[in-house]
Amino acid sequence: AQAAAERLRDLGPKFVLITRGAAGVAVAGPDGVFSVDAPVVDAVDATAAGDAFNAALACAVADGRAVEE
């Protein structure tokens, strides 16, 4: 996933994030490629988990936080 994120980032966007469910997220940005582990939770239903992740990320970035946070 990290290699795919890097290839996609090379096409022009500043950041590419690929969510990997329980394996976390792969991030490719101007400072390199890295992974962030998913928190360990006792999931009851993963419906819309990706939507919730994207919404939280968008709100954090709009609030001035760095993607790396």
mmCIF file with all atom_site columns, N, CA and C in Angstrom:
data_model
loop_
_atom_site.group_PDB
_atom_site.id
_atom_site.type_symbol
_atom_site.label_atom_id
_atom_site.label_alt_id
_atom_site.label_comp_id
_atom_site.label_asym_id
_atom_site.label_entity_id
_atom_site.label_seq_id
_atom_site.pdbx_PDB_ins_code
_atom_site.Cartn_x
_atom_site.Cartn_y
_atom_site.Cartn_z
_atom_site.occupancy
_atom_site.B_iso_or_equiv
_atom_site.pdbx_formal_charge
_atom_site.auth_seq_id
_atom_site.auth_comp_id
_atom_site.auth_asym_id
_atom_site.auth_atom_id
_atom_site.pdbx_PDB_model_num
ATOM 1   N N  . ALA A 1 1  ? 0.831   -1.197 0.000   1.00 0.00 ? 1  ALA A N  1
ATOM 2   C CA . ALA A 1 1  ? 0.000   0.000  0.000   1.00 0.00 ? 1  ALA A CA 1
ATOM 3   C C  . ALA A 1 1  ? 0.869   1.251  0.000   1.00 0.00 ? 1  ALA A C  1
ATOM 4   N N  . GLN A 1 2  ? 2.025   1.187  0.668   1.00 0.00 ? 2  GLN A N  1
ATOM 5   C CA . GLN A 1 2  ? 2.887   2.365  0.697   1.00 0.00 ? 2  GLN A CA 1
ATOM 6   C C  . GLN A 1 2  ? 3.420   2.688  -0.701  1.00 0.00 ? 2  GLN A C  1
ATOM 7   N N  . ALA A 1 3  ? 3.800   1.669  -1.452  1.00 0.00 ? 3  ALA A N  1
ATOM 8   C CA . ALA A 1 3  ? 4.311   1.893  -2.803  1.00 0.00 ? 3  ALA A CA 1
ATOM 9   C C  . ALA A 1 3  ? 3.221   2.461  -3.703  1.00 0.00 ? 3  ALA A C  1
ATOM 10  N N  . ALA A 1 4  ? 2.002   1.955  -3.567  1.00 0.00 ? 4  ALA A N  1
ATOM 11  C CA . ALA A 1 4  ? 0.884   2.471  -4.368  1.00 0.00 ? 4  ALA A CA 1
ATOM 12  C C  . ALA A 1 4  ? 0.599   3.921  -4.014  1.00 0.00 ? 4  ALA A C  1
ATOM 13  N N  . ALA A 1 5  ? 0.637   4.259  -2.725  1.00 0.00 ? 5  ALA A N  1
ATOM 14  C CA . ALA A 1 5  ? 0.410   5.641  -2.300  1.00 0.00 ? 5  ALA A CA 1
ATOM 15  C C  . ALA A 1 5  ? 1.472   6.560  -2.882  1.00 0.00 ? 5  ALA A C  1
ATOM 16  N N  . GLU A 1 6  ? 2.710   6.093  -2.883  1.00 0.00 ? 6  GLU A N  1
ATOM 17  C CA . GLU A 1 6  ? 3.791   6.905  -3.433  1.00 0.00 ? 6  GLU A CA 1
ATOM 18  C C  . GLU A 1 6  ? 3.625   7.109  -4.938  1.00 0.00 ? 6  GLU A C  1
ATOM 19  N N  . ARG A 1 7  ? 3.257   6.053  -5.662  1.00 0.00 ? 7  ARG A N  1
ATOM 20  C CA . ARG A 1 7  ? 3.041   6.185  -7.108  1.00 0.00 ? 7  ARG A CA 1
ATOM 21  C C  . ARG A 1 7  ? 1.901   7.152  -7.408  1.00 0.00 ? 7  ARG A C  1
ATOM 22  N N  . LEU A 1 8  ? 0.821   7.066  -6.637  1.00 0.00 ? 8  LEU A N  1
ATOM 23  C CA . LEU A 1 8  ? -0.297  7.987  -6.840  1.00 0.00 ? 8  LEU A CA 1
ATOM 24  C C  . LEU A 1 8  ? 0.102   9.424  -6.519  1.00 0.00 ? 8  LEU A C  1
ATOM 25  N N  . ARG A 1 9  ? 0.869   9.616  -5.443  1.00 0.00 ? 9  ARG A N  1
ATOM 26  C CA . ARG A 1 9  ? 1.325   10.961 -5.084  1.00 0.00 ? 9  ARG A CA 1
ATOM 27  C C  . ARG A 1 9  ? 2.186   11.554 -6.192  1.00 0.00 ? 9  ARG A C  1
ATOM 28  N N  . ASP A 1 10 ? 2.970   10.714 -6.855  1.00 0.00 ? 10 ASP A N  1
ATOM 29  C CA . ASP A 1 10 ? 3.827   11.180 -7.944  1.00 0.00 ? 10 ASP A CA 1
ATOM 30  C C  . ASP A 1 10 ? 3.025   11.713 -9.131  1.00 0.00 ? 10 ASP A C  1
ATOM 31  N N  . LEU A 1 11 ? 1.733   11.430 -9.168  1.00 0.00 ? 11 LEU A N  1
ATOM 32  C CA . LEU A 1 11 ? 0.871   11.939 -10.241 1.00 0.00 ? 11 LEU A CA 1
ATOM 33  C C  . LEU A 1 11 ? 0.399   13.372 -9.978  1.00 0.00 ? 11 LEU A C  1
ATOM 34  N N  . GLY A 1 12 ? 0.687   13.908 -8.782  1.00 0.00 ? 12 GLY A N  1
ATOM 35  C CA . GLY A 1 12 ? 0.355   15.305 -8.557  1.00 0.00 ? 12 GLY A CA 1
ATOM 36  C C  . GLY A 1 12 ? -0.199  15.731 -7.211  1.00 0.00 ? 12 GLY A C  1
ATOM 37  N N  . PRO A 1 13 ? -0.998  14.908 -6.526  1.00 0.00 ? 13 PRO A N  1
ATOM 38  C CA . PRO A 1 13 ? -1.535  15.401 -5.256  1.00 0.00 ? 13 PRO A CA 1
ATOM 39  C C  . PRO A 1 13 ? -0.437  15.535 -4.204  1.00 0.00 ? 13 PRO A C  1
ATOM 40  N N  . LYS A 1 14 ? -0.652  16.439 -3.250  1.00 0.00 ? 14 LYS A N  1
ATOM 41  C CA . LYS A 1 14 ? 0.325   16.660 -2.185  1.00 0.00 ? 14 LYS A CA 1
ATOM 42  C C  . LYS A 1 14 ? 0.383   15.463 -1.233  1.00 0.00 ? 14 LYS A C  1
ATOM 43  N N  . PHE A 1 15 ? -0.775  14.884 -0.936  1.00 0.00 ? 15 PHE A N  1
ATOM 44  C CA . PHE A 1 15 ? -0.862  13.735 -0.042  1.00 0.00 ? 15 PHE A CA 1
ATOM 45  C C  . PHE A 1 15 ? -1.744  12.663 -0.655  1.00 0.00 ? 15 PHE A C  1
ATOM 46  N N  . VAL A 1 16 ? -1.406  11.407 -0.412  1.00 0.00 ? 16 VAL A N  1
ATOM 47  C CA . VAL A 1 16 ? -2.251  10.266 -0.746  1.00 0.00 ? 16 VAL A CA 1
ATOM 48  C C  . VAL A 1 16 ? -2.318  9.390  0.500   1.00 0.00 ? 16 VAL A C  1
ATOM 49  N N  . LEU A 1 17 ? -3.538  9.040  0.891   1.00 0.00 ? 17 LEU A N  1
ATOM 50  C CA . LEU A 1 17 ? -3.737  8.151  2.027   1.00 0.00 ? 17 LEU A CA 1
ATOM 51  C C  . LEU A 1 17 ? -4.514  6.939  1.546   1.00 0.00 ? 17 LEU A C  1
ATOM 52  N N  . ILE A 1 18 ? -4.035  5.767  1.901   1.00 0.00 ? 18 ILE A N  1
ATOM 53  C CA . ILE A 1 18 ? -4.729  4.526  1.558   1.00 0.00 ? 18 ILE A CA 1
ATOM 54  C C  . ILE A 1 18 ? -5.068  3.827  2.864   1.00 0.00 ? 18 ILE A C  1
ATOM 55  N N  . THR A 1 19 ? -6.362  3.731  3.141   1.00 0.00 ? 19 THR A N  1
ATOM 56  C CA . THR A 1 19 ? -6.770  3.057  4.371   1.00 0.00 ? 19 THR A CA 1
ATOM 57  C C  . THR A 1 19 ? -6.699  1.553  4.155   1.00 0.00 ? 19 THR A C  1
ATOM 58  N N  . ARG A 1 20 ? -6.295  0.845  5.234   1.00 0.00 ? 20 ARG A N  1
ATOM 59  C CA . ARG A 1 20 ? -6.107  -0.600 5.159   1.00 0.00 ? 20 ARG A CA 1
ATOM 60  C C  . ARG A 1 20 ? -6.828  -1.319 6.298   1.00 0.00 ? 20 ARG A C  1
ATOM 61  N N  . GLY A 1 21 ? -7.956  -0.766 6.699   1.00 0.00 ? 21 GLY A N  1
ATOM 62  C CA . GLY A 1 21 ? -8.737  -1.402 7.752   1.00 0.00 ? 21 GLY A CA 1
ATOM 63  C C  . GLY A 1 21 ? -7.953  -1.537 9.043   1.00 0.00 ? 21 GLY A C  1
ATOM 64  N N  . ALA A 1 22 ? -7.947  -2.723 9.602   1.00 0.00 ? 22 ALA A N  1
ATOM 65  C CA . ALA A 1 22 ? -7.263  -2.969 10.870  1.00 0.00 ? 22 ALA A CA 1
ATOM 66  C C  . ALA A 1 22 ? -5.753  -2.772 10.776  1.00 0.00 ? 22 ALA A C  1
ATOM 67  N N  . ALA A 1 23 ? -5.224  -2.735 9.554   1.00 0.00 ? 23 ALA A N  1
ATOM 68  C CA . ALA A 1 23 ? -3.785  -2.543 9.363   1.00 0.00 ? 23 ALA A CA 1
ATOM 69  C C  . ALA A 1 23 ? -3.394  -1.063 9.369   1.00 0.00 ? 23 ALA A C  1
ATOM 70  N N  . GLY A 1 24 ? -4.350  -0.157 9.498   1.00 0.00 ? 24 GLY A N  1
ATOM 71  C CA . GLY A 1 24 ? -4.046  1.267  9.577   1.00 0.00 ? 24 GLY A CA 1
ATOM 72  C C  . GLY A 1 24 ? -4.128  1.972  8.240   1.00 0.00 ? 24 GLY A C  1
ATOM 73  N N  . VAL A 1 25 ? -3.250  2.951  8.051   1.00 0.00 ? 25 VAL A N  1
ATOM 74  C CA . VAL A 1 25 ? -3.284  3.763  6.839   1.00 0.00 ? 25 VAL A CA 1
ATOM 75  C C  . VAL A 1 25 ? -1.864  3.982  6.327   1.00 0.00 ? 25 VAL A C  1
ATOM 76  N N  . ALA A 1 26 ? -1.717  3.929  5.008   1.00 0.00 ? 26 ALA A N  1
ATOM 77  C CA . ALA A 1 26 ? -0.450  4.251  4.357   1.00 0.00 ? 26 ALA A CA 1
ATOM 78  C C  . ALA A 1 26 ? -0.551  5.694  3.877   1.00 0.00 ? 26 ALA A C  1
ATOM 79  N N  . VAL A 1 27 ? 0.483   6.478  4.132   1.00 0.00 ? 27 VAL A N  1
ATOM 80  C CA . VAL A 1 27 ? 0.480   7.895  3.789   1.00 0.00 ? 27 VAL A CA 1
ATOM 81  C C  . VAL A 1 27 ? 1.698   8.208  2.938   1.00 0.00 ? 27 VAL A C  1
ATOM 82  N N  . ALA A 1 28 ? 1.492   8.914  1.834   1.00 0.00 ? 28 ALA A N  1
ATOM 83  C CA . ALA A 1 28 ? 2.584   9.430  1.020   1.00 0.00 ? 28 ALA A CA 1
ATOM 84  C C  . ALA A 1 28 ? 2.411   10.934 0.954   1.00 0.00 ? 28 ALA A C  1
ATOM 85  N N  . GLY A 1 29 ? 3.428   11.661 1.385   1.00 0.00 ? 29 GLY A N  1
ATOM 86  C CA . GLY A 1 29 ? 3.375   13.116 1.391   1.00 0.00 ? 29 GLY A CA 1
ATOM 87  C C  . GLY A 1 29 ? 4.691   13.696 0.935   1.00 0.00 ? 29 GLY A C  1
ATOM 88  N N  . PRO A 1 30 ? 4.820   15.012 1.026   1.00 0.00 ? 30 PRO A N  1
ATOM 89  C CA . PRO A 1 30 ? 6.041   15.665 0.556   1.00 0.00 ? 30 PRO A CA 1
ATOM 90  C C  . PRO A 1 30 ? 7.296   15.232 1.308   1.00 0.00 ? 30 PRO A C  1
ATOM 91  N N  . ASP A 1 31 ? 7.136   14.773 2.542   1.00 0.00 ? 31 ASP A N  1
ATOM 92  C CA . ASP A 1 31 ? 8.288   14.376 3.348   1.00 0.00 ? 31 ASP A CA 1
ATOM 93  C C  . ASP A 1 31 ? 8.558   12.875 3.334   1.00 0.00 ? 31 ASP A C  1
ATOM 94  N N  . GLY A 1 32 ? 7.836   12.136 2.499   1.00 0.00 ? 32 GLY A N  1
ATOM 95  C CA . GLY A 1 32 ? 8.086   10.707 2.404   1.00 0.00 ? 32 GLY A CA 1
ATOM 96  C C  . GLY A 1 32 ? 6.843   9.862  2.580   1.00 0.00 ? 32 GLY A C  1
ATOM 97  N N  . VAL A 1 33 ? 7.072   8.586  2.778   1.00 0.00 ? 33 VAL A N  1
ATOM 98  C CA . VAL A 1 33 ? 6.003   7.603  2.881   1.00 0.00 ? 33 VAL A CA 1
ATOM 99  C C  . VAL A 1 33 ? 6.099   6.938  4.247   1.00 0.00 ? 33 VAL A C  1
ATOM 100 N N  . PHE A 1 34 ? 4.959   6.771  4.909   1.00 0.00 ? 34 PHE A N  1
ATOM 101 C CA . PHE A 1 34 ? 4.950   6.125  6.209   1.00 0.00 ? 34 PHE A CA 1
ATOM 102 C C  . PHE A 1 34 ? 3.600   5.481  6.456   1.00 0.00 ? 34 PHE A C  1
ATOM 103 N N  . SER A 1 35 ? 3.529   4.657  7.490   1.00 0.00 ? 35 SER A N  1
ATOM 104 C CA . SER A 1 35 ? 2.281   4.013  7.890   1.00 0.00 ? 35 SER A CA 1
ATOM 105 C C  . SER A 1 35 ? 1.898   4.474  9.281   1.00 0.00 ? 35 SER A C  1
ATOM 106 N N  . VAL A 1 36 ? 0.611   4.499  9.525   1.00 0.00 ? 36 VAL A N  1
ATOM 107 C CA . VAL A 1 36 ? 0.081   4.785  10.859  1.00 0.00 ? 36 VAL A CA 1
ATOM 108 C C  . VAL A 1 36 ? -0.772  3.585  11.244  1.00 0.00 ? 36 VAL A C  1
ATOM 109 N N  . ASP A 1 37 ? -0.462  2.983  12.389  1.00 0.00 ? 37 ASP A N  1
ATOM 110 C CA . ASP A 1 37 ? -1.227  1.830  12.850  1.00 0.00 ? 37 ASP A CA 1
ATOM 111 C C  . ASP A 1 37 ? -2.629  2.238  13.266  1.00 0.00 ? 37 ASP A C  1
ATOM 112 N N  . ALA A 1 38 ? -3.568  1.359  13.062  1.00 0.00 ? 38 ALA A N  1
ATOM 113 C CA . ALA A 1 38 ? -4.934  1.579  13.529  1.00 0.00 ? 38 ALA A CA 1
ATOM 114 C C  . ALA A 1 38 ? -4.990  1.308  15.022  1.00 0.00 ? 38 ALA A C  1
ATOM 115 N N  . PRO A 1 39 ? -5.813  2.059  15.737  1.00 0.00 ? 39 PRO A N  1
ATOM 116 C CA . PRO A 1 39 ? -5.964  1.752  17.159  1.00 0.00 ? 39 PRO A CA 1
ATOM 117 C C  . PRO A 1 39 ? -6.643  0.395  17.332  1.00 0.00 ? 39 PRO A C  1
ATOM 118 N N  . VAL A 1 40 ? -6.316  -0.285 18.403  1.00 0.00 ? 40 VAL A N  1
ATOM 119 C CA . VAL A 1 40 ? -6.936  -1.571 18.695  1.00 0.00 ? 40 VAL A CA 1
ATOM 120 C C  . VAL A 1 40 ? -8.284  -1.298 19.353  1.00 0.00 ? 40 VAL A C  1
ATOM 121 N N  . VAL A 1 41 ? -9.337  -1.782 18.728  1.00 0.00 ? 41 VAL A N  1
ATOM 122 C CA . VAL A 1 41 ? -10.688 -1.587 19.249  1.00 0.00 ? 41 VAL A CA 1
ATOM 123 C C  . VAL A 1 41 ? -11.465 -2.888 19.144  1.00 0.00 ? 41 VAL A C  1
ATOM 124 N N  . ASP A 1 42 ? -12.524 -2.982 19.891  1.00 0.00 ? 42 ASP A N  1
ATOM 125 C CA . ASP A 1 42 ? -13.432 -4.110 19.793  1.00 0.00 ? 42 ASP A CA 1
ATOM 126 C C  . ASP A 1 42 ? -14.588 -3.669 18.896  1.00 0.00 ? 42 ASP A C  1
ATOM 127 N N  . ALA A 1 43 ? -14.386 -3.759 17.577  1.00 0.00 ? 43 ALA A N  1
ATOM 128 C CA . ALA A 1 43 ? -15.366 -3.257 16.616  1.00 0.00 ? 43 ALA A CA 1
ATOM 129 C C  . ALA A 1 43 ? -16.629 -4.107 16.629  1.00 0.00 ? 43 ALA A C  1
ATOM 130 N N  . VAL A 1 44 ? -17.756 -3.433 16.629  1.00 0.00 ? 44 VAL A N  1
ATOM 131 C CA . VAL A 1 44 ? -19.044 -4.105 16.571  1.00 0.00 ? 44 VAL A CA 1
ATOM 132 C C  . VAL A 1 44 ? -19.546 -4.111 15.130  1.00 0.00 ? 44 VAL A C  1
ATOM 133 N N  . ASP A 1 45 ? -19.308 -2.994 14.426  1.00 0.00 ? 45 ASP A N  1
ATOM 134 C CA . ASP A 1 45 ? -19.786 -2.863 13.053  1.00 0.00 ? 45 ASP A CA 1
ATOM 135 C C  . ASP A 1 45 ? -18.882 -1.859 12.341  1.00 0.00 ? 45 ASP A C  1
ATOM 136 N N  . ALA A 1 46 ? -18.249 -2.264 11.268  1.00 0.00 ? 46 ALA A N  1
ATOM 137 C CA . ALA A 1 46 ? -17.319 -1.390 10.553  1.00 0.00 ? 46 ALA A CA 1
ATOM 138 C C  . ALA A 1 46 ? -17.988 -0.592 9.439   1.00 0.00 ? 46 ALA A C  1
ATOM 139 N N  . THR A 1 47 ? -19.318 -0.658 9.346   1.00 0.00 ? 47 THR A N  1
ATOM 140 C CA . THR A 1 47 ? -20.031 0.095  8.321   1.00 0.00 ? 47 THR A CA 1
ATOM 141 C C  . THR A 1 47 ? -19.689 1.574  8.430   1.00 0.00 ? 47 THR A C  1
ATOM 142 N N  . ALA A 1 48 ? -19.274 2.164  7.343   1.00 0.00 ? 48 ALA A N  1
ATOM 143 C CA . ALA A 1 48 ? -18.948 3.593  7.232   1.00 0.00 ? 48 ALA A CA 1
ATOM 144 C C  . ALA A 1 48 ? -17.698 3.997  8.012   1.00 0.00 ? 48 ALA A C  1
ATOM 145 N N  . ALA A 1 49 ? -16.874 3.038  8.403   1.00 0.00 ? 49 ALA A N  1
ATOM 146 C CA . ALA A 1 49 ? -15.638 3.379  9.115   1.00 0.00 ? 49 ALA A CA 1
ATOM 147 C C  . ALA A 1 49 ? -14.742 4.271  8.253   1.00 0.00 ? 49 ALA A C  1
ATOM 148 N N  . GLY A 1 50 ? -14.647 3.966  6.971   1.00 0.00 ? 50 GLY A N  1
ATOM 149 C CA . GLY A 1 50 ? -13.846 4.791  6.063   1.00 0.00 ? 50 GLY A CA 1
ATOM 150 C C  . GLY A 1 50 ? -14.411 6.192  5.929   1.00 0.00 ? 50 GLY A C  1
ATOM 151 N N  . ASP A 1 51 ? -15.732 6.297  5.877   1.00 0.00 ? 51 ASP A N  1
ATOM 152 C CA . ASP A 1 51 ? -16.368 7.615  5.807   1.00 0.00 ? 51 ASP A CA 1
ATOM 153 C C  . ASP A 1 51 ? -16.056 8.427  7.061   1.00 0.00 ? 51 ASP A C  1
ATOM 154 N N  . ALA A 1 52 ? -16.111 7.787  8.214   1.00 0.00 ? 52 ALA A N  1
ATOM 155 C CA . ALA A 1 52 ? -15.813 8.470  9.477   1.00 0.00 ? 52 ALA A CA 1
ATOM 156 C C  . ALA A 1 52 ? -14.346 8.901  9.510   1.00 0.00 ? 52 ALA A C  1
ATOM 157 N N  . PHE A 1 53 ? -13.447 8.044  9.029   1.00 0.00 ? 53 PHE A N  1
ATOM 158 C CA . PHE A 1 53 ? -12.028 8.397  8.967   1.00 0.00 ? 53 PHE A CA 1
ATOM 159 C C  . PHE A 1 53 ? -11.826 9.617  8.075   1.00 0.00 ? 53 PHE A C  1
ATOM 160 N N  . ASN A 1 54 ? -12.412 9.595  6.880   1.00 0.00 ? 54 ASN A N  1
ATOM 161 C CA . ASN A 1 54 ? -12.256 10.711 5.944   1.00 0.00 ? 54 ASN A CA 1
ATOM 162 C C  . ASN A 1 54 ? -12.822 12.007 6.513   1.00 0.00 ? 54 ASN A C  1
ATOM 163 N N  . ALA A 1 55 ? -13.967 11.932 7.194   1.00 0.00 ? 55 ALA A N  1
ATOM 164 C CA . ALA A 1 55 ? -14.573 13.121 7.787   1.00 0.00 ? 55 ALA A CA 1
ATOM 165 C C  . ALA A 1 55 ? -13.678 13.688 8.889   1.00 0.00 ? 55 ALA A C  1
ATOM 166 N N  . ALA A 1 56 ? -13.149 12.819 9.747   1.00 0.00 ? 56 ALA A N  1
ATOM 167 C CA . ALA A 1 56 ? -12.273 13.284 10.824  1.00 0.00 ? 56 ALA A CA 1
ATOM 168 C C  . ALA A 1 56 ? -10.991 13.897 10.259  1.00 0.00 ? 56 ALA A C  1
ATOM 169 N N  . LEU A 1 57 ? -10.433 13.272 9.227   1.00 0.00 ? 57 LEU A N  1
ATOM 170 C CA . LEU A 1 57 ? -9.229  13.809 8.597   1.00 0.00 ? 57 LEU A CA 1
ATOM 171 C C  . LEU A 1 57 ? -9.510  15.174 7.977   1.00 0.00 ? 57 LEU A C  1
ATOM 172 N N  . ALA A 1 58 ? -10.602 15.294 7.237   1.00 0.00 ? 58 ALA A N  1
ATOM 173 C CA . ALA A 1 58 ? -10.954 16.568 6.603   1.00 0.00 ? 58 ALA A CA 1
ATOM 174 C C  . ALA A 1 58 ? -11.151 17.669 7.641   1.00 0.00 ? 58 ALA A C  1
ATOM 175 N N  . CYS A 1 59 ? -11.828 17.362 8.734   1.00 0.00 ? 59 CYS A N  1
ATOM 176 C CA . CYS A 1 59 ? -12.050 18.355 9.795   1.00 0.00 ? 59 CYS A CA 1
ATOM 177 C C  . CYS A 1 59 ? -10.731 18.768 10.436  1.00 0.00 ? 59 CYS A C  1
ATOM 178 N N  . ALA A 1 60 ? -9.857  17.802 10.689  1.00 0.00 ? 60 ALA A N  1
ATOM 179 C CA . ALA A 1 60 ? -8.574  18.114 11.315  1.00 0.00 ? 60 ALA A CA 1
ATOM 180 C C  . ALA A 1 60 ? -7.716  18.993 10.410  1.00 0.00 ? 60 ALA A C  1
ATOM 181 N N  . VAL A 1 61 ? -7.656  18.665 9.129   1.00 0.00 ? 61 VAL A N  1
ATOM 182 C CA . VAL A 1 61 ? -6.864  19.454 8.190   1.00 0.00 ? 61 VAL A CA 1
ATOM 183 C C  . VAL A 1 61 ? -7.472  20.856 8.036   1.00 0.00 ? 61 VAL A C  1
ATOM 184 N N  . ALA A 1 62 ? -8.802  20.939 7.962   1.00 0.00 ? 62 ALA A N  1
ATOM 185 C CA . ALA A 1 62 ? -9.465  22.243 7.858   1.00 0.00 ? 62 ALA A CA 1
ATOM 186 C C  . ALA A 1 62 ? -9.215  23.096 9.099   1.00 0.00 ? 62 ALA A C  1
ATOM 187 N N  . ASP A 1 63 ? -8.981  22.427 10.232  1.00 0.00 ? 63 ASP A N  1
ATOM 188 C CA . ASP A 1 63 ? -8.719  23.131 11.491  1.00 0.00 ? 63 ASP A CA 1
ATOM 189 C C  . ASP A 1 63 ? -7.241  23.512 11.625  1.00 0.00 ? 63 ASP A C  1
ATOM 190 N N  . GLY A 1 64 ? -6.436  23.179 10.602  1.00 0.00 ? 64 GLY A N  1
ATOM 191 C CA . GLY A 1 64 ? -5.037  23.571 10.613  1.00 0.00 ? 64 GLY A CA 1
ATOM 192 C C  . GLY A 1 64 ? -4.069  22.521 11.096  1.00 0.00 ? 64 GLY A C  1
ATOM 193 N N  . ARG A 1 65 ? -4.538  21.333 11.411  1.00 0.00 ? 65 ARG A N  1
ATOM 194 C CA . ARG A 1 65 ? -3.637  20.271 11.864  1.00 0.00 ? 65 ARG A CA 1
ATOM 195 C C  . ARG A 1 65 ? -2.948  19.636 10.669  1.00 0.00 ? 65 ARG A C  1
ATOM 196 N N  . ALA A 1 66 ? -1.752  19.149 10.882  1.00 0.00 ? 66 ALA A N  1
ATOM 197 C CA . ALA A 1 66 ? -0.980  18.504 9.813   1.00 0.00 ? 66 ALA A CA 1
ATOM 198 C C  . ALA A 1 66 ? -1.522  17.095 9.577   1.00 0.00 ? 66 ALA A C  1
ATOM 199 N N  . VAL A 1 67 ? -1.440  16.638 8.347   1.00 0.00 ? 67 VAL A N  1
ATOM 200 C CA . VAL A 1 67 ? -1.890  15.289 8.001   1.00 0.00 ? 67 VAL A CA 1
ATOM 201 C C  . VAL A 1 67 ? -1.165  14.269 8.870   1.00 0.00 ? 67 VAL A C  1
ATOM 202 N N  . GLU A 1 68 ? 0.085   14.517 9.172   1.00 0.00 ? 68 GLU A N  1
ATOM 203 C CA . GLU A 1 68 ? 0.889   13.582 9.962   1.00 0.00 ? 68 GLU A CA 1
ATOM 204 C C  . GLU A 1 68 ? 0.350   13.401 11.376  1.00 0.00 ? 68 GLU A C  1
ATOM 205 N N  . GLU A 1 69 ? -0.426  14.360 11.872  1.00 0.00 ? 69 GLU A N  1
ATOM 206 C CA . GLU A 1 69 ? -0.986  14.252 13.218  1.00 0.00 ? 69 GLU A CA 1
ATOM 207 C C  . GLU A 1 69 ? -2.085  13.228 13.240  1.00 0.00 ? 69 GLU A C  1
#
